[in-house]
Structure formats: C-alpha cells, structure tokens
C-alpha cells in the first residue's frame, strides 16, 4: 500500500512497516507525530531523523504493510521481502536467504571481484578484461558457488536476512 494508506492506518491505531523492516512505525496521538520503533527497540520521533533522504525514500515507497506478529520481528514475527528488495540488500553487502530453502545455513551474497577480499578474482573476464560483480551461494556443504536465481526465486516474497 502507499504511505497515505499506511499513515491513515497508523492514525487509527495500527503499526505499519516496509516488508524488510525488523521494526515498525506508529502514530503517537499525544505527541502528534510518527514514532519509528527500530529493530534495536529504540523509539525515535520521525522529526528527529538523522538520515532524511532514507526516511523520505521510505515514505515514498508503495510497499507499506500493516505490522503484526507474523511479519514483524519486533512483534514476534519474521520480516520477508521480494527479490527486488533482496537485490538492494545484496548491493549493500548483506546476506540473504529464502525462508523456504531446506539447506541449513545457505545464503546468497554479491561478490565484487575488484573489492571483495574474501573471494579470489575469477580469471574469466569480458573481452575487454573487465570483471563484473556476481552472486555467490553459500551451499549446505559450506562452499561458495556462483549462483543465478531461478524464476521461482525471482518471483518469491519469502526472502529473509541470513
């Protein structure tokens, strides 16, 4: 839903969040402001946000949902997100996994062959010698292999942080 709908729901007493968040936002009628309840259990007044660009980007999202005990870690649930969101987190260096994967400890990360000291640079390069980032899967055998998402992975909404 768009933020206008989420804001209306907050004013009616609901908590709202983006799918990947561990926390949520709620309306405080006494202070007449939005309180951001973080994954670290901090309550922050939205008017005191330190990263205005990030907060505005969140407000402009059309992926708002009502936070509840199934989808919000701070309320006892688990945050899941789409693959398009997952790519954003991969680009930031985070590790992600599918909730439905059976392999214990499996996750995906993005490897930058020029800046990632944890991986050897792959010798195969583009015709002009350029190396490109790629996805690596930590498999159930604790090894890393190049990974390409399946159609099911691309369309799934059960991505989680590893």
C-alpha angles and dihedrals in degrees: 000000000000121000092253089064092043091050091051090050091049091052087053091055104269126127117232134197146161113260097253097048123110090202136039145220124246136179118249107206094192094054092031092225143100115266115208109214104199132210085252091060095252122140113217128182108235089226088065097052113147096204105049094174092055093047092049090048089055092049091052092054119109093204099085117143136181109264115233142152092282102050105028123071091204088059095044100272137100128258114232130178145181126268091254088060090043091059090056090055093045089054088054090055098257126141120236137187140182116255088219098053112114097202109102113237096006117151142154127233134174117246122208104200092205100047107023109098092183092070134053114240110258110241095219109090139171118277090268092048096256118146119211134207116259141181120259124197120212098215131206090267090060093249128124121234132173109267135204117188119242122228087259090054092048093051097040123112096193099088115137137178112269 
